[in-house]
Coordinates of C-alpha atoms and ligand atoms in Angstrom, one line a residue:
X1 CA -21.4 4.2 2.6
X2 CA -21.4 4.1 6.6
X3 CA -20.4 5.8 9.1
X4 CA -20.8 4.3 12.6
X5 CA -21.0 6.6 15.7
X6 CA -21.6 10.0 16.6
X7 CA -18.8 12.8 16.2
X8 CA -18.1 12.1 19.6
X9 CA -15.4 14.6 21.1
X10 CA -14.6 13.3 24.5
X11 CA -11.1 12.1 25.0
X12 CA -10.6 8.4 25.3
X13 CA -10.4 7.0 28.5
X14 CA -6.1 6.4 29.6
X15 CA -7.2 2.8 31.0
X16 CA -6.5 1.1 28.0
X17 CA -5.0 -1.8 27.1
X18 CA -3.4 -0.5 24.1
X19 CA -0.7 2.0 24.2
X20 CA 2.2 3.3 21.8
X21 CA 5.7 1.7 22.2
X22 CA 9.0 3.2 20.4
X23 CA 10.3 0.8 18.2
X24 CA 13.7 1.0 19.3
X25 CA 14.0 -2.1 21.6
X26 CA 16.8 -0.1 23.7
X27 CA 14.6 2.6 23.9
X28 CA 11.4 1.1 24.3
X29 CA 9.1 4.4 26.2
X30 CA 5.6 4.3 26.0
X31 CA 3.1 6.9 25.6
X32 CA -0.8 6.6 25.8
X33 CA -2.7 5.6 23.3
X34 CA -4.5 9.5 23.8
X35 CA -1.6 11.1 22.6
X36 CA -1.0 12.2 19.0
X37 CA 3.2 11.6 18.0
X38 CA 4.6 10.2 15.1
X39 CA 7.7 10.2 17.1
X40 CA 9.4 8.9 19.9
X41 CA 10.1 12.0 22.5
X42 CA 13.2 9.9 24.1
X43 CA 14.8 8.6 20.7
X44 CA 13.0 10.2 17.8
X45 CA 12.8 6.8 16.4
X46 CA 8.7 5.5 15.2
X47 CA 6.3 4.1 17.2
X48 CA 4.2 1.4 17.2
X49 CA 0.6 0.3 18.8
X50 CA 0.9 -2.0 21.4
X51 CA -1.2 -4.7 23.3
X52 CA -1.5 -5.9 26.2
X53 CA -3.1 -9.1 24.7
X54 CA -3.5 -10.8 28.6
X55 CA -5.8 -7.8 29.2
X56 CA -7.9 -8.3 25.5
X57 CA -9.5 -11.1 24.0
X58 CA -7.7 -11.9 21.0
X59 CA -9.3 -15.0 18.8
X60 CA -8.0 -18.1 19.9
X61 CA -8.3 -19.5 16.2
X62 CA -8.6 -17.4 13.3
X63 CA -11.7 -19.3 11.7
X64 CA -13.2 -16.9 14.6
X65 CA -13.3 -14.4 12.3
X66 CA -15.3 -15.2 10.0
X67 CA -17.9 -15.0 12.6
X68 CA -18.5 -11.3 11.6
X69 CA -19.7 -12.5 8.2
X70 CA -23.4 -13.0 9.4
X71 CA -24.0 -9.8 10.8
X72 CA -23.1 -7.8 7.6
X73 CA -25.4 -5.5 8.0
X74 CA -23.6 -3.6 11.1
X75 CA -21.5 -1.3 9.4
X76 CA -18.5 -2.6 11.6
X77 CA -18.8 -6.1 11.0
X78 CA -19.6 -5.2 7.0
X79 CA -16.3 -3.1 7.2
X80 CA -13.2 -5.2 5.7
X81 CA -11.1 -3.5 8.6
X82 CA -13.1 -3.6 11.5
X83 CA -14.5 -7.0 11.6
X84 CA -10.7 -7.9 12.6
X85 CA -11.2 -5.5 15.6
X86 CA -10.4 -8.0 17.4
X87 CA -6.5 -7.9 16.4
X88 CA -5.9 -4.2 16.1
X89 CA -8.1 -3.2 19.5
X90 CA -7.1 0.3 19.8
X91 CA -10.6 2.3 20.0
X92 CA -14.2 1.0 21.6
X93 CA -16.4 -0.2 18.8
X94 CA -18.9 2.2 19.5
X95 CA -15.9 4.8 18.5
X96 CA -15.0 3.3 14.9
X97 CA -15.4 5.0 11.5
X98 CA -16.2 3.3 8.3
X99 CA -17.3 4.2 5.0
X100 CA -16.8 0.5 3.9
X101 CA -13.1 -0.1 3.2
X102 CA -12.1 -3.2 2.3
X103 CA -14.1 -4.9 0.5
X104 CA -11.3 -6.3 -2.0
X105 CA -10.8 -10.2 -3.7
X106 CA -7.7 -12.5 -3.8
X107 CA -8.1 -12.9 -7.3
X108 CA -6.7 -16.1 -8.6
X109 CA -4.8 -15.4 -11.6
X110 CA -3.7 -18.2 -13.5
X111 CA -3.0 -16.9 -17.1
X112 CA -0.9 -13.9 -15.6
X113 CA 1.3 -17.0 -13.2
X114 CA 2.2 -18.9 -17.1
X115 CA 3.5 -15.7 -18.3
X116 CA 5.7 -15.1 -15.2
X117 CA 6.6 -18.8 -14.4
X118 CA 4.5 -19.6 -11.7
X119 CA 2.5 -22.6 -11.7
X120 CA -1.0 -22.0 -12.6
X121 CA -3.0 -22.5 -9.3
X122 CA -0.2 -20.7 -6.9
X123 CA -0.7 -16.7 -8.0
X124 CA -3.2 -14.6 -6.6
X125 CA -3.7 -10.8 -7.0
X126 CA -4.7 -9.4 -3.8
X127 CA -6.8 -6.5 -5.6
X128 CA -7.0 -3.6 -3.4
X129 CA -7.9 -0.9 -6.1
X130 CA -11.6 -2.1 -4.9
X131 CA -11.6 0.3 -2.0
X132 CA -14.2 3.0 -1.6
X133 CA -10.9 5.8 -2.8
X134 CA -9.4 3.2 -5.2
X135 CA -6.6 2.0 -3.3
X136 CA -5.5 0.2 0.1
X137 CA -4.6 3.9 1.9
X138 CA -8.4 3.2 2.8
X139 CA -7.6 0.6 5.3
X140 CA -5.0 2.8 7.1
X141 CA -7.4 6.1 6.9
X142 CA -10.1 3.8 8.5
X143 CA -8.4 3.1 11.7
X144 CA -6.1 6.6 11.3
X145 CA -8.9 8.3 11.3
X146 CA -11.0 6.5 14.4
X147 CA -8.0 7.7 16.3
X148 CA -7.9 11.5 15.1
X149 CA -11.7 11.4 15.8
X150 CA -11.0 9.7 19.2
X151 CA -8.7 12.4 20.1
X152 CA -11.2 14.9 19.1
X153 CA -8.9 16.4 16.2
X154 CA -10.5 18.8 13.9
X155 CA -8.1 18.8 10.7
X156 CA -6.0 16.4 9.1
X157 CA -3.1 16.2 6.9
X158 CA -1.0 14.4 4.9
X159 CA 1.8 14.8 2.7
X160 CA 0.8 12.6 -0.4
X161 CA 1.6 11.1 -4.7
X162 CA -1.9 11.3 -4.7
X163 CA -3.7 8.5 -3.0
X164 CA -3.4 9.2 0.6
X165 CA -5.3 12.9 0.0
X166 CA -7.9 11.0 -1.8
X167 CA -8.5 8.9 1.2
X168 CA -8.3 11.7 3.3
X169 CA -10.5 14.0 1.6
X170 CA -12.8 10.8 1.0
X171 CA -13.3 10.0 4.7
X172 CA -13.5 13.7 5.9
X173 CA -16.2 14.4 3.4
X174 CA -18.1 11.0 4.2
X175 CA -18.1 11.6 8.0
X176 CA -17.8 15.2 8.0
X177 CA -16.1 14.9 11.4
X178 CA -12.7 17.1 10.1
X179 CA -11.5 19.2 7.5
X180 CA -8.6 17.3 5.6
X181 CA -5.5 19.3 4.0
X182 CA -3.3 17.7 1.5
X183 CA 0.3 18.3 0.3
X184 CA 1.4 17.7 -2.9
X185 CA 4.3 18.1 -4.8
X186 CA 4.1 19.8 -8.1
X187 CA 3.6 18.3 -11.4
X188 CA 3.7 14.4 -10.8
X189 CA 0.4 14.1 -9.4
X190 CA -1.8 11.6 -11.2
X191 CA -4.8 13.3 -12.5
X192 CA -7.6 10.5 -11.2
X193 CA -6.1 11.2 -7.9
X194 CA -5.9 15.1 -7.7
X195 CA -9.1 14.8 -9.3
X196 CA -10.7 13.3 -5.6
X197 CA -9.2 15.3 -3.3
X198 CA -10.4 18.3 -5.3
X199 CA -13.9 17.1 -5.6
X200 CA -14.0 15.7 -2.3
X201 CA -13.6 19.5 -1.3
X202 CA -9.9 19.1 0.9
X203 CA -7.6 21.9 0.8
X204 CA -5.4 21.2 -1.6
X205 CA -2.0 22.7 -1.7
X206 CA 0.9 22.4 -4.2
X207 CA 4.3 22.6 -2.8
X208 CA 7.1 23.5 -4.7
X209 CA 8.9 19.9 -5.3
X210 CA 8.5 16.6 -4.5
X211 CA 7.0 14.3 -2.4
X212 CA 9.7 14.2 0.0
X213 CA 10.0 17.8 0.5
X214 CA 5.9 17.9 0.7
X215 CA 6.6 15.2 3.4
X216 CA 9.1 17.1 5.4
X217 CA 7.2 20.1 5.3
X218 CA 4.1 18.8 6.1
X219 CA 5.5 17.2 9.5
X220 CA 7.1 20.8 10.2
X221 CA 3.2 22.5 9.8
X222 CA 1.1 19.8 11.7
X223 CA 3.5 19.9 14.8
X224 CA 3.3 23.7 14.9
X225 CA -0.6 23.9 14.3
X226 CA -1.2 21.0 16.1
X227 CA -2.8 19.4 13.1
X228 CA -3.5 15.2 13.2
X229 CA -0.8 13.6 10.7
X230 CA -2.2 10.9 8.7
X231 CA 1.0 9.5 6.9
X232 CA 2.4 6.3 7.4
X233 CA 5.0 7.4 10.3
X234 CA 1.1 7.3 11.5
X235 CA 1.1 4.1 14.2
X236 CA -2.1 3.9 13.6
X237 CA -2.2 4.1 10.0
X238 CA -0.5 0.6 10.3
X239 CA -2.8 -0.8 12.5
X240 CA -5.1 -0.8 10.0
X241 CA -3.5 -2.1 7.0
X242 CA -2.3 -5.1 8.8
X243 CA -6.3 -6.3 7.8
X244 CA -5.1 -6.7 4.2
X245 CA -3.1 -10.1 5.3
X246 CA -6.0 -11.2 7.1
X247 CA -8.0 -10.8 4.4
X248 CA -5.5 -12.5 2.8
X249 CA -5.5 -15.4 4.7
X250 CA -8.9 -15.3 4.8
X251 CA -9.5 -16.0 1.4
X252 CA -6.7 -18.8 1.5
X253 CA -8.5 -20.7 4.0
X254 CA -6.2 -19.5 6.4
X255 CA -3.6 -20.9 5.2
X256 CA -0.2 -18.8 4.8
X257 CA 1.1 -18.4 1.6
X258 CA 4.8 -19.2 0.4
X259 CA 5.3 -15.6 -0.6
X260 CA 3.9 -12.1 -0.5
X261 CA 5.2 -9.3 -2.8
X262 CA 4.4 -5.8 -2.1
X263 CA 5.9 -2.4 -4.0
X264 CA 7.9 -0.3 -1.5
X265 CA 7.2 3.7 -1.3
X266 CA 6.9 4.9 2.1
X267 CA 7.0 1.2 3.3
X268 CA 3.8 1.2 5.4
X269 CA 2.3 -1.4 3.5
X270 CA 5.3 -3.9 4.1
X271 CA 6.3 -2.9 7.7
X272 CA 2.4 -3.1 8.2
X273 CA 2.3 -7.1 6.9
X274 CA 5.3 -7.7 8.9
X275 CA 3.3 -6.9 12.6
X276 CA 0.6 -8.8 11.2
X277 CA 2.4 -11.9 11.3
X278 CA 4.6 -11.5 14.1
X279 CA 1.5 -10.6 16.1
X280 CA -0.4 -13.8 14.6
X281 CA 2.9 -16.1 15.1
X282 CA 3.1 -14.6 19.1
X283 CA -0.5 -15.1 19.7
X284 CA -0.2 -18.6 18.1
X285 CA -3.0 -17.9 15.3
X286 CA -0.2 -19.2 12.5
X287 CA 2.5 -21.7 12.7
X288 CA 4.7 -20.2 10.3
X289 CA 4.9 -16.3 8.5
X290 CA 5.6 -16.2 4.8
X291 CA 8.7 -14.2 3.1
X292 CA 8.3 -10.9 1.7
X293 CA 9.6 -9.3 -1.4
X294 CA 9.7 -5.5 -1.3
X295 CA 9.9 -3.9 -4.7
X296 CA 11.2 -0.4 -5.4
X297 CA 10.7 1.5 -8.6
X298 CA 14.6 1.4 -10.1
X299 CA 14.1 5.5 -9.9
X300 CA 13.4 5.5 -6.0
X301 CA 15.4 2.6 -4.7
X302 CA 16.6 3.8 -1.3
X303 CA 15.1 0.2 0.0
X304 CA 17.1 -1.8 -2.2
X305 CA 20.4 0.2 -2.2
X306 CA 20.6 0.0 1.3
X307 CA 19.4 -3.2 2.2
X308 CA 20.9 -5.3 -0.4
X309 CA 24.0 -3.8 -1.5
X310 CA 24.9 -2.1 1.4
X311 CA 23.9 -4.5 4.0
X312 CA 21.5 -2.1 6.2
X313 CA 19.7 -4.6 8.7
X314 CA 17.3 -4.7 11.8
X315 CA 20.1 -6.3 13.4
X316 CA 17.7 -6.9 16.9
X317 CA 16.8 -3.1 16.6
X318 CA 20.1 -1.9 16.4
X319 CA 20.1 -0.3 12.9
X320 CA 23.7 1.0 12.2
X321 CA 22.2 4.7 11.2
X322 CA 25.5 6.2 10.1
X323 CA 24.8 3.9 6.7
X324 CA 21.9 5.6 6.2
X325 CA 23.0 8.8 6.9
X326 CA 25.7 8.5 4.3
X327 CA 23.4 7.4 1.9
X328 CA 21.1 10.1 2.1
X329 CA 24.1 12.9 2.1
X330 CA 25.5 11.1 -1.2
X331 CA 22.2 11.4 -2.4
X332 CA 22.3 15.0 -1.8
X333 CA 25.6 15.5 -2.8
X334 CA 24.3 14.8 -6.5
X335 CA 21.1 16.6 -6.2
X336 CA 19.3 13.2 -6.8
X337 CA 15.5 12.9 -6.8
X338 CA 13.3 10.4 -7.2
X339 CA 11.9 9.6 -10.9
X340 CA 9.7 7.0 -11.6
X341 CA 6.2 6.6 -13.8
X342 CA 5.0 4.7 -10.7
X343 CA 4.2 7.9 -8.8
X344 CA 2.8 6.5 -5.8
X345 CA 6.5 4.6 -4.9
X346 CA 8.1 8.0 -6.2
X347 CA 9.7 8.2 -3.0
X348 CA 13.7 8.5 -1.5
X349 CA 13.2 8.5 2.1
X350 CA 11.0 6.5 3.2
X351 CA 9.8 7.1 6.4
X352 CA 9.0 3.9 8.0
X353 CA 12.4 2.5 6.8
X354 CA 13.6 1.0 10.5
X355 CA 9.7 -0.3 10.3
X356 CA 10.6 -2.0 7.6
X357 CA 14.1 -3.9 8.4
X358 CA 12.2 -5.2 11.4
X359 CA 9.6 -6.7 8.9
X360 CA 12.0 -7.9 6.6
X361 CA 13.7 -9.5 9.4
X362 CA 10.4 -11.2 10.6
X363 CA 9.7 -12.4 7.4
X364 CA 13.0 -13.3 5.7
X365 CA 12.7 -10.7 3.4
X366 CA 14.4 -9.8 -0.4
X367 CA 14.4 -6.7 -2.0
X368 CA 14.5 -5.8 -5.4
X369 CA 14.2 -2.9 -8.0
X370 CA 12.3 -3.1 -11.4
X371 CA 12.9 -0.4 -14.2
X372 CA 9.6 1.7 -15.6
X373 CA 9.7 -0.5 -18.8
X374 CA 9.3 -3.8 -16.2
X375 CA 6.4 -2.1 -14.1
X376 CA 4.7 -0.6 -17.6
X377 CA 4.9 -4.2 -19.3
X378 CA 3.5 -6.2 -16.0
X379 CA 1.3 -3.6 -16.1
X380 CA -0.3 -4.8 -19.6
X381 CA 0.1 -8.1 -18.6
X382 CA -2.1 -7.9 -15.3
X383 CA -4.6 -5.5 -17.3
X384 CA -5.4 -8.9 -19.7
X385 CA -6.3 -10.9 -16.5
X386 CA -8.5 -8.9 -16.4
X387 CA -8.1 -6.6 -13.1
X388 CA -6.3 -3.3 -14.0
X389 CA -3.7 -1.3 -11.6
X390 CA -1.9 1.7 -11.6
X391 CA 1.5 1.7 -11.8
X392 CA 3.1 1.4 -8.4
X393 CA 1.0 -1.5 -8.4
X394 CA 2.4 -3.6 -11.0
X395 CA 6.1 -3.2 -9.5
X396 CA 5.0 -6.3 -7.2
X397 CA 4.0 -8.4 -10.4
X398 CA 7.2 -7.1 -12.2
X399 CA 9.0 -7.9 -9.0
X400 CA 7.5 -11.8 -9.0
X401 CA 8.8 -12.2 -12.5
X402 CA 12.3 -11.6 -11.5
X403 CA 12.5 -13.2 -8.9
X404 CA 11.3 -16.0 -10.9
X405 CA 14.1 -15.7 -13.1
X406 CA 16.3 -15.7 -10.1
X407 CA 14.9 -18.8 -8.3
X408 CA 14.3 -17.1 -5.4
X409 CA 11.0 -17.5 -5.7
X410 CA 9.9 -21.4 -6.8
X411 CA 7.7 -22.5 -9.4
X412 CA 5.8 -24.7 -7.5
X413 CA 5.4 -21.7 -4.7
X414 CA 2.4 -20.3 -3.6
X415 CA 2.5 -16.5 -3.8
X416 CA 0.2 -13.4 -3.1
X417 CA 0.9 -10.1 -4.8
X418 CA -0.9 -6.9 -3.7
X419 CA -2.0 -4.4 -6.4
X420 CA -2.5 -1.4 -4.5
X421 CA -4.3 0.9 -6.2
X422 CA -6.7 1.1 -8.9
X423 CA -6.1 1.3 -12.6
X424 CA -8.3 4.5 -13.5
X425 CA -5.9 6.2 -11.0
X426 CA -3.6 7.0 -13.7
X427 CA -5.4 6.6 -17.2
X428 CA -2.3 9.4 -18.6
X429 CA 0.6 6.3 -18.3
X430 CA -2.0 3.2 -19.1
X431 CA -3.4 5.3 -22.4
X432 CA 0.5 6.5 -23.2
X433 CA 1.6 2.6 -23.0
X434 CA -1.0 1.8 -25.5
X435 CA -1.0 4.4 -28.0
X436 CA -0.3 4.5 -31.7
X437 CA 0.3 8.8 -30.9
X438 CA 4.3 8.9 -30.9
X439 CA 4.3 12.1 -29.2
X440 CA 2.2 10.6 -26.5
X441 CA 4.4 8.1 -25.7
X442 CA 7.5 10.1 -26.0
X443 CA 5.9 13.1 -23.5
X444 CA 4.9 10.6 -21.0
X445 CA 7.0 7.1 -21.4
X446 CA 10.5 7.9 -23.4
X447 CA 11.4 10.7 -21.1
X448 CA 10.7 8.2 -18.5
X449 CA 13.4 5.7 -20.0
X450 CA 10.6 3.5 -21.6
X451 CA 11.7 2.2 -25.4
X452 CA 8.7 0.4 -26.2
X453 CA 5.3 -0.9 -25.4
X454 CA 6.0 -4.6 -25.8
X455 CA 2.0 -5.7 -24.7
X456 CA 0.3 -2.6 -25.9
X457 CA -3.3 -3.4 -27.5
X458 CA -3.1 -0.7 -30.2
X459 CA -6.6 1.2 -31.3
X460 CA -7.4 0.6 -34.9
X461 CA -8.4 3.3 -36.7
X462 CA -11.0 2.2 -39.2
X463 CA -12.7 4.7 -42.2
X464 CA -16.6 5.5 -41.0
X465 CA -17.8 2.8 -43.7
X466 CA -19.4 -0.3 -42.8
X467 CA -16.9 -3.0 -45.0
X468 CA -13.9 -1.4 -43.7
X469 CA -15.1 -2.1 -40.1
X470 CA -15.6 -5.7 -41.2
X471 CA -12.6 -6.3 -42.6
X472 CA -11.3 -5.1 -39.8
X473 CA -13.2 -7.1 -37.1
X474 CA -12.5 -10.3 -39.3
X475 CA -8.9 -10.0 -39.6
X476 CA -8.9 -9.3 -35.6
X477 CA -11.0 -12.6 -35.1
X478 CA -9.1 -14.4 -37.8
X479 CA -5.5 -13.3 -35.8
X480 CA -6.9 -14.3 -32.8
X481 CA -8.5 -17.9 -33.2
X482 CA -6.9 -20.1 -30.4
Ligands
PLP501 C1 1.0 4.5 -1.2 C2 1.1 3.6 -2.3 C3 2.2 2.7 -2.5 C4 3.3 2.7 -1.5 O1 3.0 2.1 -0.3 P1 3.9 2.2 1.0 O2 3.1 1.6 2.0 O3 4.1 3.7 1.2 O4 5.2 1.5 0.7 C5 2.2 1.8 -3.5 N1 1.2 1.8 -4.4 C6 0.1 2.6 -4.3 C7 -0.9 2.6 -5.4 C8 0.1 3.6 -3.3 O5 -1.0 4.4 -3.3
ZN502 ZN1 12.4 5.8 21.7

């Protein structure tokens, strides 16, 4: 792993021709890009990094890019991130960290597009569980984190399911340039993701209840200590997932796909894609932006029920509020909480939820909810292409597949879906799904509404004798001859 630059301190210079811009397009205030908010001052609403693109030198074709390829061995050009400086110019070069993010495949994956009605040829995983943490929070930490350091922060924080702190903690303990504390609500934490922020030696501390109290809290804490906040209300954090669609497009050729489908927690990952390709389309990089398909866990659905049953739209940045607000007080009303065995998209307020209705707008987007048993059984099904994924991650596959079912999304369509986070994140819900240990499954699946493992690949238990464990391999062979 790398790590370019000193632990430089000085403040960055206020000449620069990126700043932060409220969101709210009747709003519209501006702050430097020095200055650590997660929050407009005027409106409250999020911000965003802006450019003044006259004053930069943005690629005039994107084949540009690929430039960066021959000089690998400079840790920014090697860095899946940063060798798209270019399009997300926020910090000097000599001022980024890296420890490598990034360096994920658009896997083609034509067995898993037959079982979900796509034509074989147009599906492609867009595997992020490759990053140096095991998911794509690494691409957001990278450039998060260049800015903390450029502001000369000494601790970080985040409120987090679990693979935000493992970034965290990863790219404190890499760089050694801050101390990283981490919020976590109690219980649902997977263990391959407590496990890393533990090792990686953050302070970790277990607030009693859920993410979205850990989330409230931790905003109350950082503005009082004056702590850097790495969660997606984070500007920056976007900047730097936006460099999953390149990659993206990258690996098509540059060519922009029919569809991308993305699961819907927080909604930085969405809101993120949706800047990427109005910025592209404005700078004229891409003649056209591809839809987008959010996709909440049925158990944390705020996206869906607002958006699609409730009409809640960008409407040219004038989000009608009181619809959310009504929402959320119903919501409290009945003491409701998000439950879902995708951890990671365990989440009822989403905090980049305006972020998102802009995207969503940009791209002609659809949102749609999938139950536990959907996300568990895509699950299986991606795991026999061959490239495992957490949870939270398979809610974009199980997503596709209805929206298959629906028509909205074609046959003969090309479409990208990102798995966002690794499979030995969670072993507990993959080695549940499978088992032939009823109490297993009921402990961690049934009292998660899931009946039944439709694509489990059961264990065999075989006597220690040598003919059993023939008979055994022959029948499997015998049941399994194409
Ligand atoms: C954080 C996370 C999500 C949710 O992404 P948002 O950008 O918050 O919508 C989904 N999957 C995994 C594996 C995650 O870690
Ligand atoms: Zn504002």
């Amino acid at each position: 792993m790398h790590q370019v630059g000193s632990p430089d301190r000085r403040p960055v210079s206020t000449t620069s021709a990126a700043y932060q811009r409220c969101i709210a397009p009747g709003c519209g205030a501006t702050y430097d890009i020095a200055q650590i908010k997660v929050a407009c001052d005027q409106c409250g609403g999020l911000l965003d990094v802006a450019y003044d693109w006259d004053r930069l030198a943005p690629p005039t074709a994107l084949q540009e890019l690929e430039q960066a390829w021959q000089f690998r061995r400079d840790p920014v050009c090697f860095s899946g991130v940063w060798r798209f400086h270019q399009l997300l110019p926020f910090a000097p070069r000599e001022r980024l960290v890296t420890v490598g993010e990034g360096q994920t495949i658009l896997q083609r994956a034509d067995r898993l597009a037959t079982l979900v009605g796509v034509k074989p040829g147009n599906l492609f995983l867009q595997y992020e569980g490759l990053n140096p943490s095991g998911s794509f929070k690494d691409n957001g930490m990278a450039a998060a984190f260049t800015h903390a350091a450029l502001v000369g922060a000494s601790s970080a924080a985040c409120a987090s399911t679990g693979n935000t702190s493992a970034s965290l903690a990863m790219y404190a303990a890499v760089t050694q340039i801050m101390k990283a504390i981490i919020f976590v609500g109690s219980g649902k934490i997977a263990y391959g993701k407590l496990s890393q922020a533990l090792e990686y030696g953050a302070l970790t501390m277990q607030i009693n209840g859920d993410f979205d109290d850990a989330m409230a809290r931790v905003r109350e804490v950082c503005e009082q200590m004056g702590i850097y906040l790495v969660n997606s209300v984070n500007p920056f954090r976007l900047e730097g997932q936006k460099t999953i669609m390149y990659r993206v497009l990258e690996w098509l050729n540059w060519q922009v796909p029919d569809w991308i489908v993305v699961p819907g927690g927080n909604l930085g990952n969405s809101s993120a894609f949706g800047k990427a390709f109005s910025e592209l389309h404005a700078l004229g990089l891409v003649d056209r932006i591809p839809r987008l398909a959010v996709i909440n866990a049925a158990g944390a659905n705020t996206l869906y029920e607002l958006y699609e049953r409730r009409g809640l739209r960008w409407n040219g940045g004038n989000v009608d509020q009181s619809i959310v607000r009504r929402y959320y007080e119903e919501l409290d009303a009945r003491s409701r909480k998000a439950s879902t065995i995708a951890s990671a998209i365990e989440i009822i307020r989403p905090v980049n939820l305006t972020k998102c209705l802009r995207a969503l707008e940009v791209c002609q987007g659809v949102v749609r909810e999938v139950t536990d048993q959907d996300i568990l059984d895509a699950k299986a099904r991606v795991g026999t292409s061959g490239i495992g994924c957490e949870p939270a991650s398979a809610a974009s596959v199980a997503g596709l597949h209805l929206l298959r079912r629906e028509n909205v999304i074609g046959a003969d369509d090309r479409v990208v879906c990102i798995l966002t986070g690794h499979q030995l994140k969670d072993p507990t819900a993959t080695v549940a799904y499978h088992t032939t240990d009823q109490d297993l499954f009921n402990r961690v699946l049934r009292n998660q509404g899931v009946m039944r493992a439709s694509h489990a690949n059961r264990a065999v238990s075989v006597a220690n004798d040598r003919d059993e464990i023939i008979r055994a391999i022959r029948l499997y062979v015998h049941m399994n001859k194409h």
